[in-house]
Amino acid sequence: MTTKKNDVPMSSEEVKKAKEIKAKKSVAIDENGNKEMEAIGVKALGKDARAIAEIMPYCPDHLDLVFTPKNDKEGAKKAKFIDRETFMRPEGSKTIFGPDQRVVYNANAYPWGCVGRVETALGYGSGVMIGPRHLLTCCHIIDFKTNGSIGPLKFSPMYYNGPNATFGSANGIKTYYKYKVQGPTLDATESQYDYAVVVLDRNIGTATGWMGAKAYSDSWDGLASWTHAGYPMDLTGAQRPIYQNSIALDGDSALPDTHESMTHQGDVWPGQSGGPFWGYWSGTPFVVAVQSGQTATSNSASGGSDLLDLVNKARTEFP
């Protein structure tokens, strides 16, 4: 299937009506150990990369295709780990708007098993498989060292009170980034480039599959077509994943589509940073941005064609 950049993603109602697909076979895979990463700063992207409007996803034959995972009511019963009222600054700011719409889930099915927990020396974040051994996450979770290297990163897809028995964990060996973003607060430029692609030490995507990627277009602003998933510290202590549907993104019209910050009012909390925002085209999931940060009045995601180019470069140089 091919799509064009400005094609409109499926609405939430269309996704609800989409037909799920059962797996054709089953498979198991092993886990490896830790490795250190190399930092690869990409200052200029190749001319040919600009012609790429999308990168295709992959659903393995051994996984069901499911658009809405079952609610994990047992996992959602656990007490919240952070007091929202005392945690947020400045006073009166919030990242949960109205009733909390986040739903705890536990599902190996595609594409939910592509999302996982990211762990570095800076703490916990979220990420998504975007290639055979390629992880897309936020840049501000990357532990940049003064000597130019990057500290260890561990990714556990469908982490649920520990690494998933089927998928295990993988470790980063290379990291591609466009602009070095370092939290905890982000300035205007950093919020436009808060994404990184990490090459893992094994092809964990053989087990999980991976989502596709599209360059975000401002023509999609206001469409409540996006799903987000990640590992919040407040709701589950980053031990179990949540998702939320029907989120609208609003790109900055003053910025080019190559790199921009998008505001939204999806419900997020620290730990969800790096978690993907994706939509469906003909029932196929494409990531357009990752959770980045928040201001006193809204939350923000980061994406654009530079995100897509980083994915393409990492997958081309380290297939």
mmCIF file of C-alpha atoms in Angstrom:
data_model
loop_
_atom_site.group_PDB
_atom_site.id
_atom_site.type_symbol
_atom_site.label_atom_id
_atom_site.label_comp_id
_atom_site.label_asym_id
_atom_site.label_seq_id
_atom_site.Cartn_x
_atom_site.Cartn_y
_atom_site.Cartn_z
ATOM 1 C CA MET A 1 0.000 0.000 0.000
ATOM 2 C CA THR A 2 1.220 3.506 -0.749
ATOM 3 C CA THR A 3 -0.179 6.731 0.617
ATOM 4 C CA LYS A 4 0.440 10.406 0.061
ATOM 5 C CA LYS A 5 1.595 12.822 2.731
ATOM 6 C CA ASN A 6 -1.633 14.797 2.772
ATOM 7 C CA ASP A 7 -3.991 11.807 2.811
ATOM 8 C CA VAL A 8 -6.327 11.998 5.792
ATOM 9 C CA PRO A 9 -5.967 9.267 8.450
ATOM 10 C CA MET A 10 -8.950 7.177 9.443
ATOM 11 C CA SER A 11 -11.279 8.718 12.000
ATOM 12 C CA SER A 12 -11.709 7.094 15.410
ATOM 13 C CA GLU A 13 -15.127 5.812 14.365
ATOM 14 C CA GLU A 14 -13.681 4.221 11.236
ATOM 15 C CA VAL A 15 -10.977 2.518 13.303
ATOM 16 C CA LYS A 16 -13.615 1.086 15.656
ATOM 17 C CA LYS A 17 -15.359 -0.508 12.668
ATOM 18 C CA ALA A 18 -12.150 -1.851 11.072
ATOM 19 C CA LYS A 19 -11.781 -5.636 10.864
ATOM 20 C CA GLU A 20 -9.158 -7.247 13.081
ATOM 21 C CA ILE A 21 -6.902 -9.957 11.631
ATOM 22 C CA LYS A 22 -5.923 -13.182 13.391
ATOM 23 C CA ALA A 23 -2.321 -14.414 13.481
ATOM 24 C CA LYS A 24 -1.220 -17.111 11.022
ATOM 25 C CA LYS A 25 1.439 -18.764 13.181
ATOM 26 C CA SER A 26 3.396 -18.490 16.451
ATOM 27 C CA VAL A 27 7.103 -17.974 17.200
ATOM 28 C CA ALA A 28 9.428 -17.433 20.198
ATOM 29 C CA ILE A 29 12.676 -15.442 20.496
ATOM 30 C CA ASP A 30 15.612 -15.119 22.970
ATOM 31 C CA GLU A 31 17.080 -12.146 24.870
ATOM 32 C CA ASN A 32 20.637 -10.709 24.666
ATOM 33 C CA GLY A 33 22.846 -8.578 26.983
ATOM 34 C CA ASN A 34 23.889 -4.916 27.281
ATOM 35 C CA LYS A 35 26.035 -2.844 24.920
ATOM 36 C CA GLU A 36 27.185 0.771 24.852
ATOM 37 C CA MET A 37 25.865 3.191 22.235
ATOM 38 C CA GLU A 38 27.534 5.433 19.700
ATOM 39 C CA ALA A 39 26.071 8.912 19.105
ATOM 40 C CA ILE A 40 25.478 9.902 15.482
ATOM 41 C CA GLY A 41 24.492 13.547 15.103
ATOM 42 C CA VAL A 42 22.886 14.163 11.708
ATOM 43 C CA LYS A 43 23.414 17.807 10.841
ATOM 44 C CA ALA A 44 22.295 17.591 7.228
ATOM 45 C CA LEU A 45 19.994 15.013 5.720
ATOM 46 C CA GLY A 46 20.488 13.646 2.225
ATOM 47 C CA LYS A 47 18.667 15.231 -0.694
ATOM 48 C CA ASP A 48 17.048 11.935 -1.632
ATOM 49 C CA ALA A 49 15.511 11.617 1.842
ATOM 50 C CA ARG A 50 13.241 14.597 1.229
ATOM 51 C CA ALA A 51 11.354 12.605 -1.401
ATOM 52 C CA ILE A 52 10.272 10.014 1.184
ATOM 53 C CA ALA A 53 6.724 10.600 2.422
ATOM 54 C CA GLU A 54 6.364 7.425 4.442
ATOM 55 C CA ILE A 55 8.098 4.292 5.725
ATOM 56 C CA MET A 56 6.054 1.132 5.655
ATOM 57 C CA PRO A 57 5.089 -0.913 8.734
ATOM 58 C CA TYR A 58 5.304 -4.663 9.266
ATOM 59 C CA CYS A 59 2.925 -7.012 11.074
ATOM 60 C CA PRO A 60 4.404 -10.516 11.609
ATOM 61 C CA ASP A 61 2.299 -13.538 10.725
ATOM 62 C CA HIS A 62 2.406 -14.741 14.343
ATOM 63 C CA LEU A 63 0.594 -11.668 15.718
ATOM 64 C CA ASP A 64 -3.069 -10.684 15.663
ATOM 65 C CA LEU A 65 -3.891 -7.225 14.293
ATOM 66 C CA VAL A 66 -6.040 -5.511 16.943
ATOM 67 C CA PHE A 67 -7.249 -1.912 16.871
ATOM 68 C CA THR A 68 -8.472 -1.694 20.478
ATOM 69 C CA PRO A 69 -6.825 -3.844 23.183
ATOM 70 C CA LYS A 70 -8.868 -5.117 26.108
ATOM 71 C CA ASN A 71 -8.901 -2.867 29.158
ATOM 72 C CA ASP A 72 -6.640 -4.188 31.887
ATOM 73 C CA LYS A 73 -8.902 -3.442 34.871
ATOM 74 C CA GLU A 74 -6.681 -5.325 37.313
ATOM 75 C CA GLY A 75 -3.577 -3.377 36.296
ATOM 76 C CA ALA A 76 -5.479 -0.093 36.609
ATOM 77 C CA LYS A 77 -6.469 -0.764 40.241
ATOM 78 C CA LYS A 78 -3.007 0.000 41.591
ATOM 79 C CA ALA A 79 -2.610 3.265 43.517
ATOM 80 C CA LYS A 80 -1.197 6.308 41.731
ATOM 81 C CA PHE A 81 2.510 6.841 42.341
ATOM 82 C CA ILE A 82 2.744 10.637 42.097
ATOM 83 C CA ASP A 83 0.629 13.371 43.677
ATOM 84 C CA ARG A 84 -0.289 15.512 40.686
ATOM 85 C CA GLU A 85 -1.229 18.539 42.774
ATOM 86 C CA THR A 86 2.199 18.920 44.372
ATOM 87 C CA PHE A 87 4.303 17.651 41.464
ATOM 88 C CA MET A 88 3.401 20.177 38.760
ATOM 89 C CA ARG A 89 4.980 23.628 38.583
ATOM 90 C CA PRO A 90 3.980 26.394 38.054
ATOM 91 C CA GLU A 91 0.943 26.231 40.282
ATOM 92 C CA GLY A 92 -2.266 25.646 38.349
ATOM 93 C CA SER A 93 -0.617 23.924 35.397
ATOM 94 C CA LYS A 94 -1.799 20.473 34.400
ATOM 95 C CA THR A 95 -1.241 17.719 31.867
ATOM 96 C CA ILE A 96 -4.494 15.840 32.473
ATOM 97 C CA PHE A 97 -7.413 17.724 30.924
ATOM 98 C CA GLY A 98 -10.841 16.850 32.278
ATOM 99 C CA PRO A 99 -11.545 13.198 33.133
ATOM 100 C CA ASP A 100 -8.442 11.034 32.666
ATOM 101 C CA GLN A 101 -8.921 9.174 29.355
ATOM 102 C CA ARG A 102 -5.896 6.877 29.665
ATOM 103 C CA VAL A 103 -6.559 3.131 29.653
ATOM 104 C CA VAL A 104 -4.151 0.504 31.014
ATOM 105 C CA TYR A 105 -3.640 -2.438 28.653
ATOM 106 C CA ASN A 106 -1.719 -5.692 28.348
ATOM 107 C CA ALA A 107 -1.587 -7.000 24.789
ATOM 108 C CA ASN A 108 1.047 -8.645 22.590
ATOM 109 C CA ALA A 109 -1.131 -8.097 19.512
ATOM 110 C CA TYR A 110 0.034 -5.782 16.731
ATOM 111 C CA PRO A 111 0.595 -2.829 16.865
ATOM 112 C CA TRP A 112 0.405 -2.669 20.683
ATOM 113 C CA GLY A 113 3.427 -4.915 21.219
ATOM 114 C CA CYS A 114 5.551 -2.436 19.242
ATOM 115 C CA VAL A 115 5.311 0.078 22.099
ATOM 116 C CA GLY A 116 7.600 -0.391 25.092
ATOM 117 C CA ARG A 117 9.456 1.101 28.025
ATOM 118 C CA VAL A 118 12.773 2.897 27.543
ATOM 119 C CA GLU A 119 15.281 2.919 30.397
ATOM 120 C CA THR A 120 18.408 5.085 30.636
ATOM 121 C CA ALA A 121 20.412 6.714 33.422
ATOM 122 C CA LEU A 122 18.023 9.672 33.122
ATOM 123 C CA GLY A 123 15.002 7.567 34.045
ATOM 124 C CA TYR A 124 12.082 5.953 32.258
ATOM 125 C CA GLY A 125 10.535 6.923 28.944
ATOM 126 C CA SER A 126 8.554 5.276 26.180
ATOM 127 C CA GLY A 127 9.238 4.302 22.586
ATOM 128 C CA VAL A 128 8.082 2.303 19.591
ATOM 129 C CA MET A 129 9.609 -0.150 17.141
ATOM 130 C CA ILE A 130 9.980 1.601 13.794
ATOM 131 C CA GLY A 131 12.096 -1.008 11.963
ATOM 132 C CA PRO A 132 13.578 -4.522 12.368
ATOM 133 C CA ARG A 133 15.954 -3.320 15.113
ATOM 134 C CA HIS A 134 15.093 0.360 15.207
ATOM 135 C CA LEU A 135 13.519 2.234 18.107
ATOM 136 C CA LEU A 136 11.890 5.667 17.869
ATOM 137 C CA THR A 137 11.793 7.651 21.110
ATOM 138 C CA CYS A 138 12.249 11.201 22.411
ATOM 139 C CA CYS A 139 15.714 12.733 22.323
ATOM 140 C CA HIS A 140 15.581 14.110 25.868
ATOM 141 C CA ILE A 141 15.676 10.591 27.379
ATOM 142 C CA ILE A 142 19.055 9.966 25.689
ATOM 143 C CA ASP A 143 21.972 10.198 28.122
ATOM 144 C CA PHE A 144 24.479 12.340 26.202
ATOM 145 C CA LYS A 145 27.992 12.148 27.695
ATOM 146 C CA THR A 146 30.596 14.925 27.635
ATOM 147 C CA ASN A 147 32.999 12.680 25.684
ATOM 148 C CA GLY A 148 30.557 12.429 22.765
ATOM 149 C CA SER A 149 29.246 8.964 23.558
ATOM 150 C CA ILE A 150 25.847 7.967 24.940
ATOM 151 C CA GLY A 151 25.065 5.979 28.071
ATOM 152 C CA PRO A 152 23.318 2.604 27.917
ATOM 153 C CA LEU A 153 19.689 2.370 26.812
ATOM 154 C CA LYS A 154 17.425 -0.611 27.337
ATOM 155 C CA PHE A 155 14.163 -1.114 25.472
ATOM 156 C CA SER A 156 11.509 -3.589 26.566
ATOM 157 C CA PRO A 157 8.521 -3.828 24.191
ATOM 158 C CA MET A 158 5.184 -4.460 25.938
ATOM 159 C CA TYR A 159 6.882 -4.197 29.324
ATOM 160 C CA TYR A 160 4.354 -5.192 31.993
ATOM 161 C CA ASN A 161 5.638 -5.473 35.557
ATOM 162 C CA GLY A 162 8.859 -6.689 33.944
ATOM 163 C CA PRO A 163 10.079 -7.544 30.423
ATOM 164 C CA ASN A 164 7.567 -9.380 28.248
ATOM 165 C CA ALA A 165 8.154 -13.145 28.227
ATOM 166 C CA THR A 166 7.819 -13.335 24.451
ATOM 167 C CA PHE A 167 9.673 -10.193 23.373
ATOM 168 C CA GLY A 168 12.325 -9.745 26.075
ATOM 169 C CA SER A 169 14.551 -6.649 25.927
ATOM 170 C CA ALA A 170 17.158 -5.166 23.617
ATOM 171 C CA ASN A 171 19.971 -2.644 24.086
ATOM 172 C CA GLY A 172 20.979 0.378 22.036
ATOM 173 C CA ILE A 173 24.216 0.380 20.056
ATOM 174 C CA LYS A 174 23.790 3.492 17.828
ATOM 175 C CA THR A 175 21.676 6.623 18.235
ATOM 176 C CA TYR A 176 20.671 9.009 15.463
ATOM 177 C CA TYR A 177 19.513 12.484 16.380
ATOM 178 C CA LYS A 178 19.089 15.769 14.543
ATOM 179 C CA TYR A 179 19.550 18.167 17.467
ATOM 180 C CA LYS A 180 20.871 17.395 20.952
ATOM 181 C CA VAL A 181 17.894 17.829 23.271
ATOM 182 C CA GLN A 182 18.522 17.774 27.009
ATOM 183 C CA GLY A 183 15.756 18.162 29.610
ATOM 184 C CA PRO A 184 14.161 18.510 32.002
ATOM 185 C CA THR A 185 12.781 21.666 30.387
ATOM 186 C CA LEU A 186 12.886 22.232 26.633
ATOM 187 C CA ASP A 187 13.311 25.505 24.790
ATOM 188 C CA ALA A 188 11.457 26.341 21.566
ATOM 189 C CA THR A 189 14.135 24.836 19.314
ATOM 190 C CA GLU A 190 14.517 21.636 21.337
ATOM 191 C CA SER A 191 10.763 21.000 21.219
ATOM 192 C CA GLN A 192 10.967 20.894 17.403
ATOM 193 C CA TYR A 193 13.637 18.169 17.383
ATOM 194 C CA ASP A 194 12.736 15.998 20.366
ATOM 195 C CA TYR A 195 13.072 12.624 18.618
ATOM 196 C CA ALA A 196 15.846 10.061 18.160
ATOM 197 C CA VAL A 197 16.208 6.714 16.425
ATOM 198 C CA VAL A 198 18.150 4.035 18.293
ATOM 199 C CA VAL A 199 19.647 0.989 16.565
ATOM 200 C CA LEU A 200 19.221 -2.034 18.844
ATOM 201 C CA ASP A 201 21.564 -4.980 19.301
ATOM 202 C CA ARG A 202 19.142 -7.501 17.835
ATOM 203 C CA ASN A 203 16.216 -7.720 15.449
ATOM 204 C CA ILE A 204 13.530 -7.618 18.088
ATOM 205 C CA GLY A 205 11.135 -6.356 15.417
ATOM 206 C CA THR A 206 10.989 -9.910 14.063
ATOM 207 C CA ALA A 207 8.886 -10.702 17.136
ATOM 208 C CA THR A 208 7.040 -7.413 17.691
ATOM 209 C CA GLY A 209 6.656 -6.120 14.166
ATOM 210 C CA TRP A 210 7.024 -2.371 13.708
ATOM 211 C CA MET A 211 4.892 0.632 12.879
ATOM 212 C CA GLY A 212 5.297 2.759 9.799
ATOM 213 C CA ALA A 213 6.236 6.437 9.837
ATOM 214 C CA LYS A 214 4.825 9.478 8.064
ATOM 215 C CA ALA A 215 5.926 13.083 7.845
ATOM 216 C CA TYR A 216 3.346 15.139 9.759
ATOM 217 C CA SER A 217 1.397 17.678 7.735
ATOM 218 C CA ASP A 218 -0.354 20.747 9.166
ATOM 219 C CA SER A 219 -3.284 19.816 6.938
ATOM 220 C CA TRP A 220 -4.078 17.194 9.622
ATOM 221 C CA ASP A 221 -4.377 19.802 12.396
ATOM 222 C CA GLY A 222 -7.515 19.357 14.462
ATOM 223 C CA LEU A 223 -8.256 15.805 13.322
ATOM 224 C CA ALA A 224 -8.995 13.678 16.399
ATOM 225 C CA SER A 225 -7.496 10.642 14.662
ATOM 226 C CA TRP A 226 -4.422 9.925 16.737
ATOM 227 C CA THR A 227 -3.677 7.247 19.333
ATOM 228 C CA HIS A 228 -0.930 7.622 21.924
ATOM 229 C CA ALA A 229 0.627 4.967 24.167
ATOM 230 C CA GLY A 230 3.314 5.066 26.843
ATOM 231 C CA TYR A 231 4.394 4.369 30.420
ATOM 232 C CA PRO A 232 3.232 7.040 32.911
ATOM 233 C CA MET A 233 4.822 7.467 36.321
ATOM 234 C CA ASP A 234 1.636 8.681 37.986
ATOM 235 C CA LEU A 235 -0.839 5.996 36.948
ATOM 236 C CA THR A 236 1.275 2.830 36.828
ATOM 237 C CA GLY A 237 4.737 3.832 38.057
ATOM 238 C CA ALA A 238 6.021 3.175 34.503
ATOM 239 C CA GLN A 239 5.359 -0.521 35.119
ATOM 240 C CA ARG A 240 2.379 -0.940 32.771
ATOM 241 C CA PRO A 241 1.407 0.795 29.527
ATOM 242 C CA ILE A 242 -1.575 3.031 28.824
ATOM 243 C CA TYR A 243 -3.216 4.246 25.636
ATOM 244 C CA GLN A 244 -5.629 6.984 24.643
ATOM 245 C CA ASN A 245 -7.573 7.354 21.387
ATOM 246 C CA SER A 246 -9.128 10.306 19.555
ATOM 247 C CA ILE A 247 -6.378 12.852 20.252
ATOM 248 C CA ALA A 248 -6.087 15.924 18.017
ATOM 249 C CA LEU A 249 -2.698 17.450 17.171
ATOM 250 C CA ASP A 250 -2.129 21.094 16.243
ATOM 251 C CA GLY A 251 1.110 21.859 14.445
ATOM 252 C CA ASP A 252 2.739 25.283 14.610
ATOM 253 C CA SER A 253 1.732 26.959 11.339
ATOM 254 C CA ALA A 254 4.675 29.360 11.664
ATOM 255 C CA LEU A 255 7.147 26.473 11.447
ATOM 256 C CA PRO A 256 7.966 24.279 8.432
ATOM 257 C CA ASP A 257 6.650 20.708 8.304
ATOM 258 C CA THR A 258 10.255 19.478 8.373
ATOM 259 C CA HIS A 259 10.489 19.903 12.153
ATOM 260 C CA GLU A 260 7.856 21.264 14.467
ATOM 261 C CA SER A 261 6.238 21.003 17.849
ATOM 262 C CA MET A 262 2.542 20.094 17.951
ATOM 263 C CA THR A 263 0.311 20.978 20.868
ATOM 264 C CA HIS A 264 -2.401 18.626 22.091
ATOM 265 C CA GLN A 265 -4.580 17.941 25.110
ATOM 266 C CA GLY A 266 -4.091 14.226 25.357
ATOM 267 C CA ASP A 267 -3.544 13.064 28.927
ATOM 268 C CA VAL A 268 0.166 12.576 29.647
ATOM 269 C CA TRP A 269 2.590 12.385 32.537
ATOM 270 C CA PRO A 270 6.367 11.962 32.884
ATOM 271 C CA GLY A 271 7.324 8.505 31.636
ATOM 272 C CA GLN A 272 5.131 8.818 28.541
ATOM 273 C CA SER A 273 7.769 10.953 26.799
ATOM 274 C CA GLY A 274 8.867 9.264 23.579
ATOM 275 C CA GLY A 275 5.616 7.346 23.278
ATOM 276 C CA PRO A 276 4.243 7.405 19.718
ATOM 277 C CA PHE A 277 1.274 9.229 18.239
ATOM 278 C CA TRP A 278 -0.075 7.171 15.384
ATOM 279 C CA GLY A 279 -3.003 7.052 13.012
ATOM 280 C CA TYR A 280 -4.366 4.425 10.630
ATOM 281 C CA TRP A 281 -4.489 4.558 6.860
ATOM 282 C CA SER A 282 -6.631 1.707 5.495
ATOM 283 C CA GLY A 283 -6.142 -0.068 8.824
ATOM 284 C CA THR A 284 -2.342 0.308 8.781
ATOM 285 C CA PRO A 285 -0.569 2.225 11.619
ATOM 286 C CA PHE A 286 1.814 5.095 10.901
ATOM 287 C CA VAL A 287 3.623 7.127 13.578
ATOM 288 C CA VAL A 288 3.720 10.900 12.981
ATOM 289 C CA ALA A 289 5.172 12.214 16.271
ATOM 290 C CA VAL A 290 6.366 11.312 19.769
ATOM 291 C CA GLN A 291 5.350 12.784 23.113
ATOM 292 C CA SER A 292 7.766 15.543 24.083
ATOM 293 C CA GLY A 293 6.739 17.863 26.906
ATOM 294 C CA GLN A 294 4.227 20.315 28.282
ATOM 295 C CA THR A 295 3.621 23.986 29.038
ATOM 296 C CA ALA A 296 1.309 25.461 31.661
ATOM 297 C CA THR A 297 -1.681 25.127 29.315
ATOM 298 C CA SER A 298 -1.035 22.258 26.888
ATOM 299 C CA ASN A 299 1.048 19.179 26.127
ATOM 300 C CA SER A 300 3.329 18.849 23.127
ATOM 301 C CA ALA A 301 4.561 16.272 20.644
ATOM 302 C CA SER A 302 7.491 16.519 18.248
ATOM 303 C CA GLY A 303 7.688 15.384 14.630
ATOM 304 C CA GLY A 304 7.984 16.344 10.979
ATOM 305 C CA SER A 305 9.825 15.073 7.944
ATOM 306 C CA ASP A 306 13.164 15.221 9.805
ATOM 307 C CA LEU A 307 11.835 12.456 12.062
ATOM 308 C CA LEU A 308 11.070 10.358 9.004
ATOM 309 C CA ASP A 309 14.503 11.068 7.530
ATOM 310 C CA LEU A 310 16.258 9.908 10.718
ATOM 311 C CA VAL A 311 14.307 6.657 10.604
ATOM 312 C CA ASN A 312 15.263 6.156 6.972
ATOM 313 C CA LYS A 313 18.941 6.947 7.582
ATOM 314 C CA ALA A 314 19.239 4.580 10.562
ATOM 315 C CA ARG A 315 17.460 1.765 8.730
ATOM 316 C CA THR A 316 19.579 2.267 5.606
ATOM 317 C CA GLU A 317 22.959 2.364 7.370
ATOM 318 C CA PHE A 318 22.132 -0.366 9.883
ATOM 319 C CA PRO A 319 19.439 -2.574 8.316
#
